Coordinates of C-alpha atoms and ligand atoms in Angstrom, one line a residue:
M159 CA 81.6 87.7 86.8
G160 CA 78.0 87.7 85.8
D161 CA 76.1 90.2 83.3
V162 CA 78.8 92.6 81.5
V163 CA 76.7 95.5 80.1
A164 CA 78.9 96.2 76.8
L165 CA 79.4 100.0 76.3
P166 CA 79.9 102.3 73.8
T167 CA 82.7 103.9 73.0
T168 CA 83.9 106.8 71.4
E169 CA 86.3 106.2 67.8
A170 CA 89.4 107.6 68.8
A171 CA 89.2 106.6 72.4
P172 CA 93.2 105.2 73.9
E173 CA 91.3 102.2 75.2
E174 CA 89.9 101.3 71.6
R175 CA 93.7 100.4 70.2
P176 CA 95.6 99.0 73.7
V177 CA 99.3 98.5 73.5
L178 CA 98.4 95.0 75.3
V179 CA 101.2 93.2 77.6
V180 CA 101.6 89.5 77.3
D181 CA 102.6 87.9 80.5
L182 CA 104.9 85.8 80.0
G183 CA 105.1 84.8 84.1
G184 CA 108.1 87.9 85.1
Q185 CA 108.3 90.1 87.6
Y186 CA 107.8 92.8 86.0
S187 CA 105.8 92.8 83.6
Q188 CA 102.9 95.2 85.7
L189 CA 105.9 97.5 85.8
I190 CA 106.1 97.3 81.6
A191 CA 102.5 98.5 81.3
R192 CA 102.6 101.2 84.1
R193 CA 105.9 102.8 81.7
V194 CA 103.9 102.3 78.5
R195 CA 101.1 104.7 80.6
E196 CA 103.1 106.9 82.1
A197 CA 103.8 107.2 78.1
R198 CA 100.8 108.8 78.0
V199 CA 99.8 105.2 76.3
F200 CA 97.0 103.1 77.4
S201 CA 97.7 99.7 78.2
E202 CA 96.7 96.5 79.4
L203 CA 97.9 93.4 81.1
V204 CA 96.6 90.4 79.1
G205 CA 98.0 86.0 79.5
H206 CA 99.7 84.5 77.2
R207 CA 97.2 82.1 76.4
L208 CA 95.6 84.5 73.9
S209 CA 95.6 82.7 70.4
A210 CA 96.2 85.1 67.4
A211 CA 92.7 85.9 66.6
E212 CA 91.8 87.0 70.3
I213 CA 94.5 89.7 70.1
S214 CA 93.6 90.0 66.6
R215 CA 89.5 91.2 68.4
R216 CA 91.7 93.2 71.1
N217 CA 92.8 95.6 67.9
P218 CA 95.6 96.6 69.5
A219 CA 98.2 98.9 68.6
A220 CA 101.0 97.0 69.7
L221 CA 102.7 94.1 71.4
I222 CA 105.3 93.8 74.6
L223 CA 106.0 90.3 75.1
S224 CA 107.1 90.8 79.1
G225 CA 110.4 88.9 80.4
G226 CA 109.6 85.3 82.6
P227 CA 111.8 82.9 85.0
A228 CA 111.4 79.9 82.6
S229 CA 114.3 79.2 79.3
V230 CA 112.1 78.8 76.6
Y231 CA 113.3 75.4 75.9
A232 CA 111.8 74.2 78.7
D233 CA 109.3 72.3 79.8
G234 CA 106.2 74.0 80.1
A235 CA 107.5 77.1 79.9
P236 CA 105.0 79.7 78.9
D237 CA 103.9 80.1 75.1
I238 CA 102.1 82.1 72.5
D239 CA 100.3 81.8 69.9
P240 CA 102.9 81.9 67.1
D241 CA 100.2 82.8 64.5
I242 CA 100.8 85.9 66.4
F243 CA 103.7 87.4 65.1
E244 CA 101.8 87.4 61.7
L245 CA 98.9 89.7 62.7
G246 CA 101.7 92.6 61.5
I247 CA 101.3 94.4 64.6
P248 CA 104.4 96.1 66.1
T249 CA 105.6 94.0 68.8
L250 CA 108.6 94.2 71.6
G251 CA 109.7 91.2 73.3
I252 CA 111.9 92.0 76.1
C253 CA 114.5 89.7 77.9
Y254 CA 111.9 85.9 77.7
G255 CA 110.2 87.9 75.0
M256 CA 112.0 88.9 73.0
Q257 CA 113.8 84.9 73.2
L258 CA 111.0 83.5 72.3
M259 CA 110.3 86.0 69.2
A260 CA 114.2 83.7 68.2
R261 CA 112.8 80.9 68.8
D262 CA 109.3 80.8 67.3
L263 CA 110.5 83.2 63.9
G264 CA 113.3 80.8 62.8
G265 CA 116.4 82.3 65.1
A266 CA 118.0 80.2 67.7
V267 CA 118.2 80.7 72.1
A268 CA 120.9 78.6 73.5
R269 CA 122.5 78.1 77.5
T270 CA 125.8 79.9 76.4
G271 CA 127.1 79.9 79.9
A272 CA 127.4 84.0 79.8
S273 CA 124.9 84.7 82.4
E274 CA 124.2 88.9 83.2
F275 CA 122.9 89.7 85.9
G276 CA 123.2 93.5 86.5
K277 CA 124.2 96.3 84.8
A278 CA 125.6 95.9 81.4
E279 CA 127.8 98.2 78.7
L280 CA 125.3 98.0 75.3
E281 CA 126.7 99.2 72.3
A282 CA 123.5 100.3 70.3
S283 CA 123.5 101.1 65.7
E284 CA 121.4 102.7 64.0
S285 CA 117.9 102.0 65.2
E286 CA 114.5 103.8 65.8
L287 CA 114.2 102.1 68.9
F288 CA 118.0 103.9 70.3
R289 CA 117.0 107.2 68.0
H290 CA 118.4 110.0 70.0
L291 CA 119.9 108.1 72.4
P292 CA 124.0 108.1 73.1
P293 CA 125.8 104.4 70.9
E294 CA 126.9 103.2 74.3
Q295 CA 124.6 103.5 77.4
I296 CA 124.1 101.1 80.5
V297 CA 121.1 98.8 80.9
W298 CA 119.8 95.8 83.3
M299 CA 120.5 92.6 82.2
S300 CA 119.2 89.1 83.8
H301 CA 119.2 86.6 81.8
G302 CA 120.7 82.6 81.7
D303 CA 120.0 81.7 78.5
S304 CA 120.8 84.3 74.5
V305 CA 119.5 84.8 71.5
T306 CA 122.7 82.9 69.3
A307 CA 121.0 83.4 66.4
P308 CA 118.4 86.4 65.4
P309 CA 115.0 85.2 64.1
A310 CA 115.1 84.7 60.1
G311 CA 115.4 88.4 58.3
A312 CA 116.1 90.5 61.5
E313 CA 119.2 92.2 62.0
V314 CA 121.1 92.8 65.8
T315 CA 121.6 96.4 66.6
A316 CA 122.6 95.9 69.8
S317 CA 125.4 94.0 72.0
S318 CA 126.9 93.9 75.6
Q319 CA 130.6 92.1 76.1
S320 CA 129.0 89.4 77.3
T321 CA 125.8 89.4 75.0
P322 CA 126.9 89.6 70.8
I323 CA 122.9 89.8 70.3
A324 CA 121.2 92.2 72.7
A325 CA 118.5 93.7 70.5
F326 CA 117.4 92.9 67.1
E327 CA 114.7 94.0 64.9
D328 CA 112.6 93.2 61.9
R329 CA 112.0 96.5 60.3
E330 CA 109.5 95.7 57.9
R331 CA 107.5 93.6 59.6
R332 CA 108.1 95.6 62.7
L333 CA 109.3 92.9 65.4
Y334 CA 111.9 94.2 67.7
G335 CA 113.5 92.3 70.8
V336 CA 115.6 93.1 74.1
Q337 CA 117.7 90.8 75.8
F338 CA 117.9 93.8 78.6
H339 CA 114.5 95.1 80.8
P340 CA 114.3 99.0 79.7
E341 CA 111.2 99.2 81.9
V342 CA 113.5 99.1 85.4
V343 CA 115.2 102.3 86.5
H344 CA 118.8 100.2 86.5
T345 CA 118.3 100.9 83.1
P346 CA 118.4 104.9 82.9
H347 CA 117.2 105.6 79.2
G348 CA 114.9 102.6 79.3
Q349 CA 111.7 104.8 79.7
E350 CA 113.2 106.6 76.1
I351 CA 113.1 103.5 74.1
L352 CA 110.1 102.1 75.7
K353 CA 108.6 105.5 74.0
N354 CA 111.0 104.9 70.7
F355 CA 109.3 101.6 70.0
L356 CA 105.4 103.5 70.8
Y357 CA 105.9 106.1 68.8
E358 CA 107.9 106.2 66.5
V359 CA 108.3 102.3 65.7
A360 CA 104.3 101.7 66.4
G361 CA 103.3 105.5 65.6
V362 CA 100.7 105.7 68.7
P363 CA 100.2 108.6 69.6
P364 CA 100.5 110.1 73.6
T365 CA 97.1 110.5 74.3
W366 CA 96.0 108.9 77.4
T367 CA 96.6 111.8 79.4
P368 CA 93.9 112.7 82.6
A369 CA 91.7 115.0 80.6
A370 CA 91.2 112.3 78.3
V371 CA 90.1 109.8 80.7
I372 CA 87.9 112.2 82.1
E373 CA 86.1 112.8 79.5
E374 CA 86.2 109.4 78.6
Q375 CA 85.1 107.7 81.7
V376 CA 82.0 110.6 81.7
E377 CA 80.8 109.4 78.5
R378 CA 80.7 105.9 79.6
I379 CA 79.3 105.8 83.2
R380 CA 76.1 108.3 81.5
A381 CA 75.4 106.1 79.0
A382 CA 75.8 102.8 81.6
V383 CA 73.8 104.9 84.3
G384 CA 70.9 106.9 82.8
D385 CA 68.1 108.5 84.7
E386 CA 69.0 105.7 87.5
R387 CA 70.2 106.8 90.9
V388 CA 73.5 106.2 92.5
L389 CA 75.3 105.5 95.0
C390 CA 78.5 106.1 97.0
A391 CA 80.8 105.4 100.2
L392 CA 82.7 108.1 101.2
S393 CA 86.0 106.3 103.4
G394 CA 87.7 109.6 102.9
G395 CA 90.4 107.8 100.6
V396 CA 92.1 108.9 97.1
D397 CA 90.2 106.0 95.4
S398 CA 86.4 107.0 96.7
A399 CA 86.7 110.7 96.5
V400 CA 87.5 109.8 93.4
A401 CA 85.5 107.2 91.7
A402 CA 82.6 109.7 93.7
L403 CA 83.7 112.3 91.7
L404 CA 84.1 111.2 88.3
V405 CA 80.6 110.0 88.7
H406 CA 79.3 113.4 89.5
K407 CA 80.8 114.8 87.0
A408 CA 79.0 112.5 84.8
V409 CA 75.6 112.4 86.2
G410 CA 75.5 115.0 88.5
D411 CA 73.3 115.2 91.2
Q412 CA 71.4 111.7 90.6
L413 CA 74.4 110.6 92.7
T414 CA 74.6 111.1 96.7
C415 CA 77.5 110.2 98.4
V416 CA 77.4 108.8 102.3
F417 CA 79.7 109.4 104.5
V418 CA 80.1 107.1 107.8
D419 CA 81.9 108.3 110.5
H420 CA 82.5 106.2 112.8
G421 CA 84.7 108.0 115.0
L422 CA 87.8 106.5 114.0
L423 CA 89.5 109.4 111.7
R424 CA 92.6 111.4 112.3
E425 CA 92.0 115.2 113.7
N426 CA 90.3 117.6 111.1
E427 CA 89.4 114.2 108.4
A428 CA 86.1 114.4 108.7
G429 CA 85.9 117.8 108.6
Q430 CA 87.8 118.2 105.5
V431 CA 85.3 115.3 104.0
V432 CA 82.6 117.5 104.2
D433 CA 84.1 120.5 103.2
T434 CA 85.7 118.7 100.0
F435 CA 82.3 117.5 98.4
S436 CA 79.5 119.2 100.5
G437 CA 81.2 122.3 100.4
H438 CA 83.8 122.5 96.7
F439 CA 82.6 120.3 95.0
G440 CA 78.4 121.1 96.0
V441 CA 78.3 116.7 96.0
P442 CA 74.4 115.8 97.6
L443 CA 76.6 114.1 101.4
V444 CA 75.0 112.2 103.8
H445 CA 77.4 112.5 106.8
V446 CA 76.5 110.2 109.7
Q447 CA 77.5 111.0 112.1
A448 CA 78.1 107.2 113.4
Q449 CA 80.7 108.1 116.4
K450 CA 78.8 106.8 119.7
R451 CA 77.6 103.8 117.9
F452 CA 81.0 102.2 117.1
L453 CA 82.8 102.9 120.2
T454 CA 80.0 101.4 122.5
R455 CA 80.2 98.1 120.1
L456 CA 84.0 97.9 120.2
A457 CA 84.3 98.7 124.0
G458 CA 86.6 95.7 126.7
V459 CA 87.4 94.8 123.3
S460 CA 91.5 94.2 122.7
D461 CA 92.3 91.9 120.1
P462 CA 92.8 93.1 116.6
E463 CA 90.7 91.1 114.3
E464 CA 87.3 91.2 116.6
K465 CA 87.7 94.8 116.3
R466 CA 88.4 94.8 112.3
K467 CA 84.7 92.4 112.5
I468 CA 83.3 95.2 114.5
V469 CA 84.2 97.7 112.6
G470 CA 83.4 96.3 109.2
E471 CA 79.3 95.2 110.4
E472 CA 78.6 97.8 112.0
F473 CA 79.5 99.9 108.6
I474 CA 77.8 97.8 107.4
R475 CA 74.6 97.8 109.6
V476 CA 74.9 101.7 109.6
F477 CA 75.2 102.0 104.9
E478 CA 72.8 100.0 104.8
E479 CA 70.3 101.8 106.9
E480 CA 71.4 105.2 105.2
A481 CA 70.7 103.4 101.5
G482 CA 67.2 102.2 102.9
S483 CA 66.1 105.4 103.4
L484 CA 66.8 107.2 100.4
G485 CA 64.2 105.3 98.1
D486 CA 65.3 103.3 95.2
V487 CA 68.8 103.5 93.5
R488 CA 70.1 101.3 91.6
F489 CA 74.0 101.4 91.2
L490 CA 76.6 101.5 93.6
V491 CA 80.1 103.3 93.0
Q492 CA 82.8 100.6 93.7
G493 CA 86.9 102.0 93.6
T494 CA 88.3 99.4 92.2
L495 CA 91.5 99.6 91.0
Y496 CA 93.1 98.0 87.7
S497 CA 95.6 96.1 90.3
D498 CA 93.1 94.6 91.4
V499 CA 91.7 93.7 88.6
I500 CA 94.7 91.7 87.7
E501 CA 95.2 90.0 90.4
S502 CA 91.8 88.9 90.4
G503 CA 92.4 87.4 87.0
G504 CA 89.9 89.6 85.9
G505 CA 92.3 91.6 83.3
E506 CA 92.0 89.3 80.1
D507 CA 88.1 90.4 79.8
G508 CA 89.2 94.2 78.5
V509 CA 88.1 97.1 79.6
A510 CA 84.3 97.1 78.9
A511 CA 83.5 96.4 82.4
L512 CA 82.9 99.1 84.0
I513 CA 78.9 98.2 85.4
K514 CA 78.6 94.7 86.4
S515 CA 75.3 92.4 88.1
H516 CA 76.7 92.5 91.7
H517 CA 75.4 91.7 95.1
N518 CA 78.2 91.3 98.5
V519 CA 80.9 92.6 97.1
G520 CA 83.7 94.2 99.8
G521 CA 81.7 92.9 102.4
L522 CA 78.1 94.5 101.4
P523 CA 74.9 92.7 102.4
A524 CA 74.0 89.7 100.1
D525 CA 70.7 91.5 99.8
M526 CA 71.3 94.3 98.4
R527 CA 71.2 94.3 95.3
M528 CA 72.7 97.1 93.7
E529 CA 74.9 97.1 90.4
L530 CA 78.7 98.1 90.9
V531 CA 79.6 101.2 88.9
E532 CA 83.4 101.0 89.5
P533 CA 85.3 104.1 87.2
L534 CA 88.7 103.3 88.0
R535 CA 88.8 99.6 86.5
L536 CA 91.3 101.0 83.9
L537 CA 93.2 103.0 86.1
F538 CA 96.6 102.4 88.4
K539 CA 96.9 104.4 91.7
D540 CA 99.1 106.8 90.1
E541 CA 96.4 107.5 87.2
V542 CA 94.1 107.9 89.9
R543 CA 95.7 110.6 91.9
R544 CA 96.7 112.2 88.0
V545 CA 92.8 112.2 87.3
G546 CA 91.7 113.7 91.0
E547 CA 94.7 116.8 89.9
E548 CA 92.6 117.4 86.7
L549 CA 89.3 117.0 88.6
G550 CA 90.8 119.9 90.9
M551 CA 90.4 117.8 94.5
P552 CA 92.3 119.0 97.4
E553 CA 95.6 118.3 97.1
R554 CA 96.2 116.8 100.8
M555 CA 92.8 114.5 99.2
V556 CA 94.4 113.8 95.9
W557 CA 97.9 112.8 97.8
R558 CA 96.6 110.6 101.3
Q559 CA 98.3 108.1 102.7
P560 CA 96.5 105.1 102.7
F561 CA 94.6 104.8 105.6
P562 CA 93.2 101.3 106.9
G563 CA 89.8 100.8 107.4
P564 CA 89.1 100.2 110.9
G565 CA 91.0 103.4 111.1
L566 CA 92.9 104.4 114.5
A567 CA 90.8 101.3 116.5
I568 CA 93.4 99.2 114.9
R569 CA 96.6 102.1 115.7
I570 CA 95.6 101.6 119.5
I571 CA 96.6 98.5 121.2
G572 CA 94.1 97.6 123.6
E573 CA 91.4 99.1 124.2
V574 CA 89.6 101.4 122.3
T575 CA 88.2 104.8 124.3
E576 CA 87.1 107.4 124.1
E577 CA 90.5 109.1 125.8
R578 CA 92.7 107.1 124.3
L579 CA 91.6 108.4 121.1
A580 CA 92.1 111.6 122.2
I581 CA 95.6 111.0 122.9
L582 CA 96.9 109.1 119.9
R583 CA 94.3 111.5 117.0
R584 CA 96.7 114.2 118.7
A585 CA 100.1 112.5 118.3
D586 CA 99.4 111.6 115.0
S587 CA 98.0 115.0 113.5
V588 CA 101.3 116.4 115.7
L589 CA 103.9 113.5 113.7
L590 CA 101.7 114.2 109.8
E591 CA 102.9 118.2 110.7
E592 CA 106.0 117.6 111.2
I593 CA 106.7 114.9 108.6
R594 CA 105.1 117.8 106.3
R595 CA 107.5 120.6 107.1
A596 CA 110.3 118.0 106.6
D597 CA 108.6 117.7 103.0
L598 CA 108.9 114.2 103.2
Y599 CA 105.0 113.1 103.2
R600 CA 105.0 112.3 99.8
E601 CA 108.3 110.2 99.7
L602 CA 107.0 108.1 102.5
W603 CA 104.7 104.9 101.9
Q604 CA 102.9 105.9 105.1
S605 CA 103.6 107.6 108.3
F606 CA 101.6 107.2 111.8
A607 CA 101.5 107.0 115.5
V608 CA 100.3 104.1 117.4
L609 CA 99.5 104.1 121.1
P610 CA 99.9 100.8 123.0
A611 CA 98.8 99.1 125.5
I612 CA 101.3 100.0 128.1
R613 CA 102.7 103.0 130.5
S614 CA 106.4 103.9 131.3
V615 CA 107.9 105.9 133.6
G616 CA 109.0 109.4 133.4
V617 CA 110.1 112.5 135.4
Q618 CA 108.2 115.8 134.5
G619 CA 109.3 119.1 136.4
D620 CA 109.8 117.6 139.8
E621 CA 106.9 115.1 139.4
R622 CA 107.6 111.1 138.0
T623 CA 105.0 110.4 136.0
Y624 CA 103.7 107.1 134.9
A625 CA 102.0 107.4 131.1
Y626 CA 102.0 105.6 127.7
P627 CA 104.9 106.1 124.8
I628 CA 104.1 106.3 121.5
V629 CA 105.0 104.9 118.7
I630 CA 106.1 106.3 115.6
R631 CA 106.0 104.3 112.4
A632 CA 107.1 105.2 109.3
V633 CA 107.8 102.7 106.0
T634 CA 108.9 103.3 102.1
S635 CA 107.2 101.1 100.0
E636 CA 105.0 100.4 96.8
D637 CA 102.6 98.5 97.1
A638 CA 102.5 97.9 100.7
M639 CA 103.2 94.1 100.1
T640 CA 106.9 95.1 101.8
A641 CA 108.2 97.6 103.4
D642 CA 111.0 99.5 105.0
W643 CA 111.6 101.6 108.0
A644 CA 112.5 105.2 106.7
R645 CA 115.8 106.6 107.3
L646 CA 113.9 109.8 108.7
P647 CA 116.1 112.7 110.0
Y648 CA 117.5 113.1 113.4
D649 CA 116.1 115.9 114.0
V650 CA 112.5 115.2 112.4
L651 CA 112.5 113.0 114.8
E652 CA 113.2 114.7 118.0
A653 CA 111.0 117.6 116.8
I654 CA 108.1 114.7 117.0
S655 CA 109.3 113.1 120.1
S656 CA 109.6 116.4 122.1
R657 CA 106.2 118.2 121.1
I658 CA 104.4 115.0 121.1
I659 CA 106.0 115.0 124.9
N660 CA 105.4 118.6 125.6
E661 CA 101.9 119.0 124.2
I662 CA 100.0 115.4 124.6
P663 CA 99.3 115.3 128.7
G664 CA 99.9 111.2 129.5
V665 CA 102.6 110.8 127.2
N666 CA 105.7 110.8 128.7
R667 CA 107.6 108.8 125.8
V668 CA 108.7 108.5 122.4
V669 CA 110.1 105.4 119.7
Y670 CA 110.6 104.8 116.7
D671 CA 109.7 101.1 114.9
V672 CA 112.8 100.4 112.7
S673 CA 111.1 96.9 111.4
S674 CA 111.0 95.8 107.9
K675 CA 107.8 93.8 106.7
P676 CA 108.6 91.4 106.6
P677 CA 108.9 90.1 109.3
A678 CA 107.3 93.1 111.4
T679 CA 103.9 94.4 108.9
I680 CA 103.5 98.0 108.8
E681 CA 100.5 98.1 110.7
W682 CA 100.6 97.2 114.6
E683 CA 97.5 95.2 114.3
Ligands
LIG83 P1 100.2 95.6 106.9 O1 100.7 95.8 108.0 O2 99.6 94.4 106.4 O3 99.1 96.8 106.0 O4 101.8 95.6 106.4 C1 99.7 96.8 104.8 C2 98.5 98.1 104.4 O5 97.2 97.6 104.5 C3 96.6 98.2 105.3 N1 95.5 98.2 106.4 C4 94.6 97.6 105.7 N2 93.4 98.4 105.0 N3 91.8 97.2 106.4 C5 92.1 98.6 105.4 O6 91.5 98.7 104.6 C6 92.9 97.0 107.0 O7 91.9 96.0 107.9 C7 93.9 96.8 106.8 N4 95.0 96.2 107.5 C8 96.4 96.6 107.0 C9 97.9 98.7 105.9 O8 97.6 100.1 106.0 C10 98.9 98.9 104.9 O9 98.7 100.0 104.2

């Protein structure tokens, strides 16, 4: 991955003593890492092939072994280096992770025929893990195999009706296993169990706070950037905004932000970016008014992929021109998130890589040789938002729903014209106003208007109309991979519909999209 500049860190930084979540192939591995961070403890997801020596080098405060799909005795079942258990690191095995501990530490695992999928009633005895919790509680199970004998020296601390060994612990060696999933919301006391493991068993302090993240990152950015100049492309979205503010806090006016206004933004969006950055935070900002250029290039284009390509290419061209006119700039800020790092398999490199020497990333031209500064590389999206709040970013920007790079161009079916953009922008603005009025904005992953390329007949007054419909799209989702259409209350739909039809000339009908993803996508193009 190119040259990585190792950065100095302060002694007490939470990143120095991470809780490592060892991914054994379970669907909840990333969720475990997030839950640990919600407990204000820094965690990282790592692959299960790390050797005991490699784990030891990372100096973890604790280990959590995730669930996994396989049986521990199956051919090719994911394994860990059993020497890891000899390192003296407090360890919690969850589901498959617990079974692996049992197998490798002198216990036994078998297919008992007593599979459990779903809710189970757990009866727990005295244990640090269940401290301050009721002796009986509901937990979420999902397993075919069961532990039939705990590891040597461990005692059983919980059971359910079909799983006599639902938790075990070796207090002295601080090795804990639970058959159920504390990380899912269906285990109501799950987060408290994780906290008990982290705070009581492992003794890790909850110091991973937005303020600590900011302090640490600011120091790292300063050390890495020195007195060089830095460039950041602002999109109006939360990631680039938080990344820019962190860098600005670290190196002040060495940062220049470039905001390319392609004219495909929503109502007032460009103004908000300029007010917030230039006005409120005093960040040096180049506001490039490139609306005409984009519209000219989009004229006559209807194909969605063609639109994406044009907007992407034109964006780079404009950005390059601006960057060129700024003179000698060494660093480029990129809002890469921890989930991107995990997805690209980069998680195992650890936290050092704030800066990467790079070219041609995110569609930037190959000859634009800048080094990337990625101050959000360690953060999940919700953490980025909390950091944004801590930095004093306005609520509207921090909690903004995702918005696609090509903007309204892919929400106008068919040709993008100034007239059609104006209609969609107004419809979208009405819709968002009503969604906010009903206090639904934060509950929805996205809510927006789409302008199809058809007209239908209507009647207004005594006049027959032949005008556009507006499609309302509102979805709930965790990660945009899947989504469900939101069950918006009828009165909210009614308010949106009547306002759009009454207030926007050229629209005579509103329809609501009731498709989930898959098979539909969230966007229409
Ligand atoms: P779909 O429509 O594929 O969208 O269900 C999933 C998520 O991705 C966003 N999206 C885009 N974001 N450039 C972007 O930056 C794009 O071309 C693009 N297409 C879709 C979409 O808004 C949703 O959040």
